Coordinates of C-alpha atoms in Angstrom, one line a residue:
M1 CA -32.1 -6.3 -25.9
K2 CA -35.6 -4.7 -25.9
L3 CA -36.0 -1.1 -24.6
S4 CA -38.9 -2.5 -22.6
E5 CA -36.6 -5.0 -20.8
I6 CA -34.3 -2.1 -19.8
A7 CA -37.4 -0.1 -18.6
M8 CA -38.4 -2.9 -16.3
E9 CA -35.2 -2.5 -14.3
L10 CA -35.7 1.3 -13.8
A11 CA -38.2 2.7 -11.3
G12 CA -40.7 5.4 -12.1
T13 CA -40.4 5.3 -15.9
K14 CA -42.7 6.1 -18.8
L15 CA -42.2 4.2 -22.1
T16 CA -43.6 5.6 -25.4
G17 CA -42.8 2.6 -27.5
D18 CA -40.4 -0.3 -27.9
A19 CA -37.3 -0.9 -29.9
D20 CA -34.4 -3.4 -30.2
I21 CA -31.3 -1.9 -28.6
G22 CA -27.9 -2.8 -30.0
G23 CA -25.6 -0.3 -28.4
L24 CA -25.2 2.6 -26.0
C25 CA -24.4 6.2 -26.8
A26 CA -24.0 9.5 -24.9
D27 CA -22.5 11.5 -27.7
S28 CA -24.8 12.3 -30.6
R29 CA -21.8 12.8 -33.0
V30 CA -20.9 9.1 -32.7
A31 CA -24.4 7.6 -32.5
G32 CA -24.9 4.5 -34.5
E33 CA -27.6 2.2 -35.8
G34 CA -29.7 0.7 -33.0
D35 CA -28.2 2.7 -30.2
L36 CA -29.9 3.9 -27.1
F37 CA -29.1 7.6 -26.8
F38 CA -28.9 9.2 -23.3
C39 CA -30.3 12.7 -22.8
F40 CA -29.3 14.4 -19.6
Q41 CA -28.3 17.9 -18.4
G42 CA -24.6 18.2 -18.6
T43 CA -22.3 20.7 -16.9
K44 CA -22.2 22.8 -20.0
T45 CA -25.0 21.7 -22.3
D46 CA -28.3 19.8 -22.4
A47 CA -28.1 16.5 -24.3
H48 CA -31.8 16.6 -25.0
N49 CA -31.0 19.3 -27.6
Y50 CA -28.9 16.7 -29.6
A51 CA -31.4 13.8 -29.5
A52 CA -32.6 14.6 -33.1
E53 CA -29.1 14.4 -34.4
A54 CA -28.6 11.0 -32.7
V55 CA -31.8 9.7 -34.2
A56 CA -30.8 10.9 -37.6
R57 CA -27.6 8.9 -37.2
G58 CA -29.5 5.8 -36.4
A59 CA -30.3 5.8 -32.7
A60 CA -33.2 3.5 -32.1
A61 CA -34.5 5.1 -28.9
V62 CA -33.7 7.7 -26.3
L63 CA -33.6 7.8 -22.5
C64 CA -34.6 11.2 -21.4
E65 CA -36.1 13.3 -18.5
R66 CA -38.8 14.9 -20.6
E67 CA -40.7 14.0 -23.7
I68 CA -39.0 15.4 -26.8
S69 CA -39.8 15.7 -30.5
V70 CA -38.1 12.7 -32.0
S71 CA -39.4 9.9 -34.2
C72 CA -38.4 7.0 -32.0
P73 CA -39.5 5.4 -28.7
Q74 CA -38.6 7.3 -25.5
L75 CA -37.8 6.0 -22.1
I76 CA -38.6 8.9 -19.8
V77 CA -37.1 8.8 -16.3
E78 CA -36.9 11.2 -13.3
D79 CA -33.0 11.2 -13.1
A80 CA -31.3 10.5 -16.5
R81 CA -27.8 10.3 -14.9
E82 CA -28.9 7.4 -12.6
G83 CA -31.1 6.0 -15.4
M84 CA -28.1 5.9 -17.8
A85 CA -26.0 4.0 -15.3
R86 CA -28.7 1.5 -14.5
A87 CA -29.6 1.1 -18.2
C88 CA -26.0 0.4 -19.1
A89 CA -25.6 -2.1 -16.4
A90 CA -28.8 -3.9 -17.5
F91 CA -27.8 -3.9 -21.2
C92 CA -24.4 -5.5 -20.3
G93 CA -26.1 -8.2 -18.2
H94 CA -25.2 -6.8 -14.8
P95 CA -21.5 -7.7 -14.8
E96 CA -21.1 -5.8 -11.5
R97 CA -23.1 -8.6 -9.9
A98 CA -20.8 -11.4 -11.2
M99 CA -17.7 -10.2 -9.4
R100 CA -16.6 -9.0 -6.0
M101 CA -16.6 -5.2 -6.2
V102 CA -14.2 -2.9 -4.2
G103 CA -14.6 0.9 -4.4
V104 CA -11.8 3.2 -3.3
T105 CA -12.5 6.9 -2.7
G106 CA -10.6 9.8 -1.2
T107 CA -8.8 13.0 -2.3
N108 CA -5.4 11.4 -2.5
G109 CA -4.2 7.8 -2.5
K110 CA -6.9 6.1 -4.6
T111 CA -4.6 4.9 -7.4
T112 CA -2.0 3.5 -5.1
T113 CA -4.5 1.8 -2.7
A114 CA -6.5 0.3 -5.6
A115 CA -3.3 -1.1 -7.1
M116 CA -2.3 -2.6 -3.8
I117 CA -5.6 -4.3 -3.2
A118 CA -5.7 -5.8 -6.7
N119 CA -2.1 -7.1 -6.3
I120 CA -2.9 -8.7 -3.0
L121 CA -6.1 -10.3 -4.4
N122 CA -4.2 -11.7 -7.4
E123 CA -1.5 -13.1 -5.0
A124 CA -4.3 -14.7 -3.0
G125 CA -5.6 -16.5 -6.1
V126 CA -8.5 -14.2 -6.8
A127 CA -8.2 -12.9 -10.3
A128 CA -8.7 -9.1 -9.9
G129 CA -8.8 -6.2 -12.3
V130 CA -8.4 -2.5 -11.5
I131 CA -10.1 0.6 -12.9
G132 CA -8.8 4.1 -12.2
T133 CA -6.7 7.1 -13.1
L134 CA -4.1 5.1 -14.9
G135 CA -6.7 3.2 -17.0
A136 CA -7.9 -0.4 -16.5
V137 CA -5.8 -3.5 -16.1
Y138 CA -7.0 -7.1 -16.0
G139 CA -5.1 -10.2 -16.9
N140 CA -2.7 -9.2 -19.7
V141 CA -5.1 -6.4 -20.9
H142 CA -4.4 -2.7 -20.4
V143 CA -7.0 -0.1 -21.3
P144 CA -5.7 3.4 -21.7
P145 CA -7.0 6.0 -19.1
S146 CA -9.9 8.3 -19.8
L147 CA -11.5 9.4 -16.5
T148 CA -10.8 8.2 -12.9
T149 CA -14.2 6.5 -13.0
P150 CA -15.3 6.0 -16.6
D151 CA -18.7 7.2 -17.8
P152 CA -21.4 4.5 -17.7
V153 CA -21.4 3.8 -21.5
C154 CA -17.7 2.8 -21.1
L155 CA -17.7 1.5 -17.5
Y156 CA -20.3 -1.3 -17.7
P157 CA -19.1 -2.7 -21.0
L158 CA -15.6 -2.7 -19.5
L159 CA -16.9 -4.6 -16.4
Q160 CA -18.6 -7.0 -18.8
E161 CA -15.3 -7.6 -20.6
M162 CA -13.6 -8.2 -17.2
A163 CA -16.2 -10.7 -16.1
E164 CA -16.0 -12.6 -19.4
A165 CA -12.2 -12.7 -19.1
G166 CA -12.5 -14.5 -15.8
M167 CA -12.0 -11.7 -13.3
K168 CA -13.5 -12.6 -9.9
A169 CA -13.0 -9.1 -8.4
V170 CA -12.7 -5.6 -9.6
V171 CA -11.1 -2.7 -7.6
M172 CA -12.4 0.7 -8.8
E173 CA -11.3 4.2 -8.0
V174 CA -14.6 6.0 -7.3
S175 CA -14.2 9.7 -7.6
A176 CA -16.4 12.3 -6.0
H177 CA -17.5 13.4 -9.5
A178 CA -18.6 9.8 -10.2
L179 CA -20.6 9.7 -7.0
A180 CA -22.2 13.1 -7.7
L181 CA -23.1 12.0 -11.2
K182 CA -24.3 8.6 -10.1
K183 CA -22.0 6.6 -12.4
E184 CA -21.9 3.8 -9.8
A185 CA -25.6 3.8 -9.1
P186 CA -26.2 0.0 -9.9
I187 CA -23.1 -1.2 -8.0
F188 CA -23.2 -2.6 -4.5
F189 CA -19.7 -2.7 -3.2
D190 CA -18.5 -5.7 -1.1
V191 CA -15.9 -3.3 0.4
A192 CA -15.7 0.5 0.2
V193 CA -12.4 2.1 1.2
F194 CA -11.9 5.7 2.3
T195 CA -8.3 7.2 2.2
N196 CA -8.6 10.9 3.2
L197 CA -10.4 14.2 2.6
S198 CA -8.7 17.5 1.8
Q199 CA -9.4 20.4 -0.6
D200 CA -9.8 19.6 -4.3
H201 CA -12.4 20.0 -7.0
L202 CA -14.2 23.0 -5.5
D203 CA -14.6 24.3 -9.0
F204 CA -17.2 21.6 -9.4
F205 CA -18.6 21.1 -5.9
G206 CA -18.5 24.7 -4.6
S207 CA -17.8 23.8 -1.0
M208 CA -16.0 21.3 1.1
Q209 CA -19.3 20.3 2.6
A210 CA -20.7 19.3 -0.9
Y211 CA -17.5 17.6 -1.8
A212 CA -17.6 15.6 1.5
A213 CA -21.2 14.7 1.0
A214 CA -20.5 13.2 -2.4
K215 CA -17.8 11.0 -0.9
K216 CA -20.1 9.9 1.9
R217 CA -22.6 8.4 -0.6
L218 CA -20.2 5.4 -1.0
F219 CA -20.5 4.4 2.7
T220 CA -24.2 3.9 3.2
R221 CA -25.9 0.6 3.9
Q222 CA -27.4 0.8 0.4
K223 CA -24.0 1.0 -1.3
C224 CA -21.6 -1.2 0.6
A225 CA -21.4 -4.2 2.9
C226 CA -18.2 -3.2 4.6
A227 CA -16.4 0.2 5.0
V228 CA -12.7 0.5 5.5
L229 CA -12.0 3.9 7.1
N230 CA -9.0 6.0 7.8
A231 CA -9.1 6.7 11.6
D232 CA -6.4 9.3 11.2
D233 CA -8.8 11.4 9.1
A234 CA -11.6 13.4 10.9
F235 CA -14.1 12.8 8.1
G236 CA -13.1 9.1 8.0
R237 CA -14.0 8.8 11.7
S238 CA -17.3 10.5 11.0
L239 CA -18.3 7.7 8.6
E240 CA -18.2 5.0 11.3
G241 CA -21.6 3.4 11.7
E242 CA -22.8 4.3 8.2
A243 CA -22.2 0.9 6.7
P244 CA -23.2 -2.5 8.1
E245 CA -19.6 -3.3 9.0
T246 CA -16.7 -1.0 9.6
I247 CA -12.9 -1.7 9.8
T248 CA -10.7 1.2 10.8
Y249 CA -7.0 1.7 10.1
G250 CA -4.5 4.3 11.4
L251 CA -0.9 5.2 12.1
E252 CA -1.7 7.9 14.7
T253 CA -5.1 6.9 16.0
P254 CA -6.2 3.7 17.8
A255 CA -7.8 1.5 15.1
D256 CA -8.5 -2.1 14.1
A257 CA -5.4 -2.1 11.9
F258 CA -2.1 -0.4 12.6
A259 CA 1.6 -0.7 11.7
V260 CA 5.0 -0.8 13.4
V261 CA 7.8 0.4 11.2
E262 CA 11.0 -1.7 11.3
S263 CA 13.1 0.3 8.8
D264 CA 12.4 3.4 6.7
T265 CA 14.4 4.7 3.7
L266 CA 14.1 7.1 0.8
R267 CA 13.0 4.2 -1.4
G268 CA 10.4 2.6 0.9
C269 CA 9.9 0.9 4.3
K270 CA 9.6 -2.5 6.0
A271 CA 6.8 -2.7 8.6
V272 CA 4.7 -5.1 10.5
L273 CA 1.0 -4.7 9.8
N274 CA -1.4 -5.7 12.5
V275 CA -4.9 -6.3 11.0
H276 CA -7.4 -7.5 13.5
D277 CA -4.5 -9.2 15.4
E278 CA -3.2 -11.0 12.3
L279 CA 0.4 -9.9 11.8
C280 CA 2.0 -9.4 8.4
E281 CA 5.6 -8.3 7.8
A282 CA 5.7 -6.4 4.5
T283 CA 8.2 -4.5 2.4
I284 CA 6.6 -1.5 0.7
A285 CA 8.7 -0.1 -2.1
L286 CA 6.9 3.3 -1.9
T287 CA 8.2 6.4 0.0
G288 CA 6.4 8.0 2.8
R289 CA 4.0 7.3 5.7
H290 CA 1.0 8.1 3.6
N291 CA 1.9 5.1 1.5
L292 CA 2.1 2.9 4.6
S293 CA -1.4 4.2 5.4
N294 CA -2.5 3.2 1.9
A295 CA -0.9 -0.3 2.5
L296 CA -3.0 -0.7 5.7
A297 CA -6.2 0.3 3.9
A298 CA -5.4 -2.3 1.2
A299 CA -4.6 -5.0 3.7
C300 CA -7.9 -4.4 5.5
A301 CA -9.9 -4.5 2.3
A302 CA -8.2 -7.6 0.9
K303 CA -8.4 -9.5 4.3
R304 CA -12.1 -8.8 4.3
L305 CA -12.3 -10.6 1.0
G306 CA -10.3 -13.6 2.3
A307 CA -6.7 -12.8 1.6
H308 CA -4.2 -13.9 4.3
A309 CA -1.0 -12.4 5.5
D310 CA 1.4 -14.1 3.0
A311 CA -0.7 -12.8 0.1
V312 CA -0.8 -9.3 1.6
A313 CA 3.0 -9.3 2.0
R314 CA 3.6 -10.5 -1.6
G315 CA 1.0 -8.1 -3.1
L316 CA 2.4 -5.1 -1.3
G317 CA 5.9 -6.0 -2.2
K318 CA 5.0 -6.1 -5.9
T319 CA 3.2 -2.7 -6.0
H320 CA 4.9 0.0 -8.0
V321 CA 2.6 2.8 -9.2
D322 CA 3.4 4.9 -12.2
G323 CA 4.1 8.5 -11.2
R324 CA 3.1 8.2 -7.5
L325 CA 6.1 9.5 -5.5
E326 CA 8.1 7.4 -7.9
W327 CA 11.9 7.3 -7.7
T328 CA 13.1 8.2 -11.2
A329 CA 16.8 8.9 -11.3
K330 CA 20.0 9.5 -9.5
Y331 CA 22.1 12.5 -10.7
H332 CA 25.2 14.0 -9.1
G333 CA 24.4 12.1 -5.9
A334 CA 20.9 13.5 -5.7
D335 CA 17.6 11.6 -6.0
I336 CA 14.8 12.6 -8.3
F337 CA 11.2 11.7 -7.8
V338 CA 8.0 12.2 -9.9
D339 CA 4.7 12.5 -8.2
F340 CA 1.0 13.2 -9.1
A341 CA 0.6 15.5 -6.1
H342 CA -1.8 18.2 -7.2
T343 CA -3.5 19.3 -4.0
P344 CA -2.0 21.2 -1.0
D345 CA -2.4 18.1 1.2
G346 CA -0.8 15.8 -1.4
L347 CA 2.1 18.1 -2.0
E348 CA 2.7 18.5 1.7
K349 CA 2.7 14.8 2.4
S350 CA 5.1 14.1 -0.5
L351 CA 7.5 16.9 0.5
C352 CA 7.5 15.9 4.1
A353 CA 8.1 12.2 3.2
L354 CA 11.2 13.2 1.2
R355 CA 12.4 15.7 3.8
E356 CA 12.9 12.9 6.3
H357 CA 15.6 11.4 4.1
C358 CA 17.1 14.5 2.5
A359 CA 20.7 15.3 3.6
G360 CA 21.0 18.3 1.3
R361 CA 18.5 20.6 -0.3
L362 CA 14.9 19.7 -1.1
I363 CA 13.8 21.2 -4.4
V364 CA 10.4 21.1 -5.9
V365 CA 9.1 21.8 -9.4
F366 CA 5.3 22.2 -9.6
G367 CA 2.4 24.2 -11.0
C368 CA -1.4 24.0 -10.9
G369 CA -3.9 23.0 -13.5
G370 CA -6.1 25.5 -15.3
N371 CA -9.9 25.7 -15.2
R372 CA -9.9 23.8 -11.9
D373 CA -10.1 24.7 -8.2
A374 CA -8.3 28.1 -8.3
D375 CA -8.5 28.5 -4.5
K376 CA -5.8 25.9 -3.9
R377 CA -3.1 27.7 -5.9
E378 CA -2.0 30.1 -3.2
K379 CA -2.2 27.2 -0.7
M380 CA 0.1 25.0 -2.8
G381 CA 2.5 27.9 -3.1
A382 CA 2.5 28.2 0.7
V383 CA 3.0 24.5 1.2
A384 CA 6.0 24.5 -1.1
A385 CA 7.5 27.5 0.7
R386 CA 7.2 25.8 4.1
C387 CA 8.3 22.4 3.1
A388 CA 11.0 22.8 0.4
D389 CA 14.2 24.8 0.3
L390 CA 13.7 26.0 -3.2
S391 CA 10.6 26.0 -5.5
V392 CA 10.6 26.2 -9.3
I393 CA 7.1 27.3 -10.2
T394 CA 6.0 26.3 -13.7
S395 CA 3.1 25.4 -15.9
D396 CA 1.1 22.2 -15.4
N397 CA -2.0 21.6 -17.6
P398 CA -3.1 25.3 -18.2
R399 CA -6.0 24.1 -20.3
Y400 CA -7.8 27.3 -21.4
E401 CA -6.2 29.6 -18.8
D402 CA -3.2 31.9 -19.1
P403 CA -0.3 30.0 -17.5
C404 CA 1.1 33.3 -16.2
S405 CA -2.1 34.1 -14.2
I406 CA -2.0 30.6 -12.6
I407 CA 1.7 31.0 -11.7
A408 CA 1.0 34.5 -10.3
A409 CA -1.6 33.0 -7.9
I410 CA 0.9 30.3 -6.8
E411 CA 3.6 33.0 -6.3
A412 CA 1.4 35.0 -4.0
G413 CA 1.0 32.1 -1.6
H414 CA 4.7 31.3 -1.8
R415 CA 5.9 34.9 -1.4
A416 CA 3.9 35.2 1.8
C417 CA 6.1 32.5 3.4
S418 CA 9.3 32.5 1.5
R419 CA 11.0 34.2 -1.5
E420 CA 13.2 31.2 -2.2
Y421 CA 11.6 30.4 -5.6
V422 CA 12.0 31.0 -9.3
V423 CA 9.5 31.1 -12.1
M424 CA 9.9 29.3 -15.4
E425 CA 6.7 28.9 -17.4
E426 CA 8.0 26.2 -19.8
R427 CA 7.9 23.0 -17.8
E428 CA 10.7 21.2 -19.5
R429 CA 13.0 24.2 -19.0
A430 CA 12.0 24.4 -15.3
I431 CA 12.9 20.7 -14.8
A432 CA 16.2 21.2 -16.6
Y433 CA 17.0 24.2 -14.4
A434 CA 16.2 22.2 -11.2
V435 CA 18.3 19.2 -12.3
G436 CA 21.2 21.5 -13.0
L437 CA 21.2 22.7 -9.4
L438 CA 21.5 19.2 -7.9
A439 CA 24.4 18.2 -5.7
E440 CA 25.2 15.2 -3.4
G441 CA 22.4 14.6 -0.9
D442 CA 19.8 16.7 -2.6
V443 CA 16.3 15.5 -3.4
L444 CA 14.2 16.9 -6.3
L445 CA 10.5 16.4 -6.5
V446 CA 8.7 17.1 -9.8
A447 CA 5.1 17.2 -8.9
G448 CA 1.6 17.6 -10.4
K449 CA 1.6 15.3 -13.4
G450 CA 2.9 12.0 -12.3
G451 CA 2.6 9.5 -15.1
E452 CA 0.6 11.7 -17.4
T453 CA 1.7 11.5 -21.0
Y454 CA 0.4 14.8 -22.2
Q455 CA 0.3 18.5 -21.4
E456 CA -3.1 20.1 -22.1
I457 CA -3.0 23.6 -23.6
M458 CA -6.0 25.4 -25.2
G459 CA -7.9 22.1 -25.7
I460 CA -4.9 20.3 -27.3
K461 CA -3.1 17.5 -25.5
Y462 CA 0.6 17.6 -26.5
D463 CA 2.8 14.6 -26.0
Y464 CA 4.7 15.2 -22.8
N465 CA 6.0 13.1 -19.8
D466 CA 7.9 14.3 -16.8
K467 CA 9.8 11.0 -16.5
A468 CA 10.9 11.1 -20.1
V469 CA 12.2 14.7 -19.7
I470 CA 14.2 13.7 -16.6
E471 CA 15.6 10.6 -18.2
K472 CA 16.8 12.6 -21.2
L473 CA 18.4 15.2 -19.0
V474 CA 20.3 12.7 -16.9
G475 CA 21.5 10.7 -19.9
K476 CA 19.4 7.6 -19.6
S477 CA 18.4 5.8 -22.8

């Protein structure tokens, strides 16, 4: 593809020459012959400084925000982040236009809701893929996870592969980071889903107002045809009227879609969903009212795309999400769950869901990630103190921080509410300790990592998985 052809699809550009573009690259260290190299201001460094290296490795042209000293054509744009996304989409033949696009955003629940929507659509005969925290899945293909919303140089080629594989719809988790960095700029979503808003990622956004503003970008008339909004969430209610069409859902607040619970157990619930007066009896094999809320969101989105009640019921019944309040083992009469909950709101919802069905003690093992929103650490400690009978505070992904300093911040919040906790920095040892305490009727929640298969320490990702540790401890093969 010619650089000039890409330039024609971007507004307000300056082109200093033309070139044949054979690939896309945002990392100068892996630039190859014929690549278009993207220069933008990153969070830590400016890629303009690495353009010469990319050209030396064979890059045929650069997309940049200012003219630089390199011996190749330059496509100069006002916003290189947006320009990169639009250039990648154009280079890949705009696969986002060939499929029905569903975007799911919210602090918690994105992965589960996206999986539910994709399952329902597949049951309705609409071949659907999903992209998110657990990677990408379409047909029999599974792409390992990288970011919740992949960077444009990966995202649009992935969408191209999905379209070529016959996918008719794609359900994407759209993170606040992705919206702030304009990864989704070329995509117009047929349906955009909002799950909830609570504290997270303030290390990046600085304030809840900025975090909320990033989420709001998905629900404008320029970005989606229909918004599916959580009426039980104040920010969700504030989004009404932003999109051309709005569908609301709620368990506590009057809404277009609601549910009546028929039975509720530790392993899931059976409920009747009412979506615009179409009734659907569904069995949801996921614990907690928040997962029933996710199911309502999924039903609304899928119905908007043509799925009927029978497909909704089948799709929800088949949804099992790795590491999302997932029952993992039975030991000494106690139930053990693993969950990705890594925010105060997420941890509280999971603990409260388990408390409803806990006849004995509710025990939680958790930590907080390093080099991330430090303000939530004390809050998570306080949540655990209020909602669990005993907390085992441990390490999560400390990254480049001292695990002991992270744990000390969690302790401060916990100690202000309860001293029923112990500290064990080594995560595997902490889980072993908690498992050793279990008795008939107890429930153990191991929170924070969910289905992650690594623990990140000082820039190295070591093989590690909470479920594997638990299965080894309770004697499963």
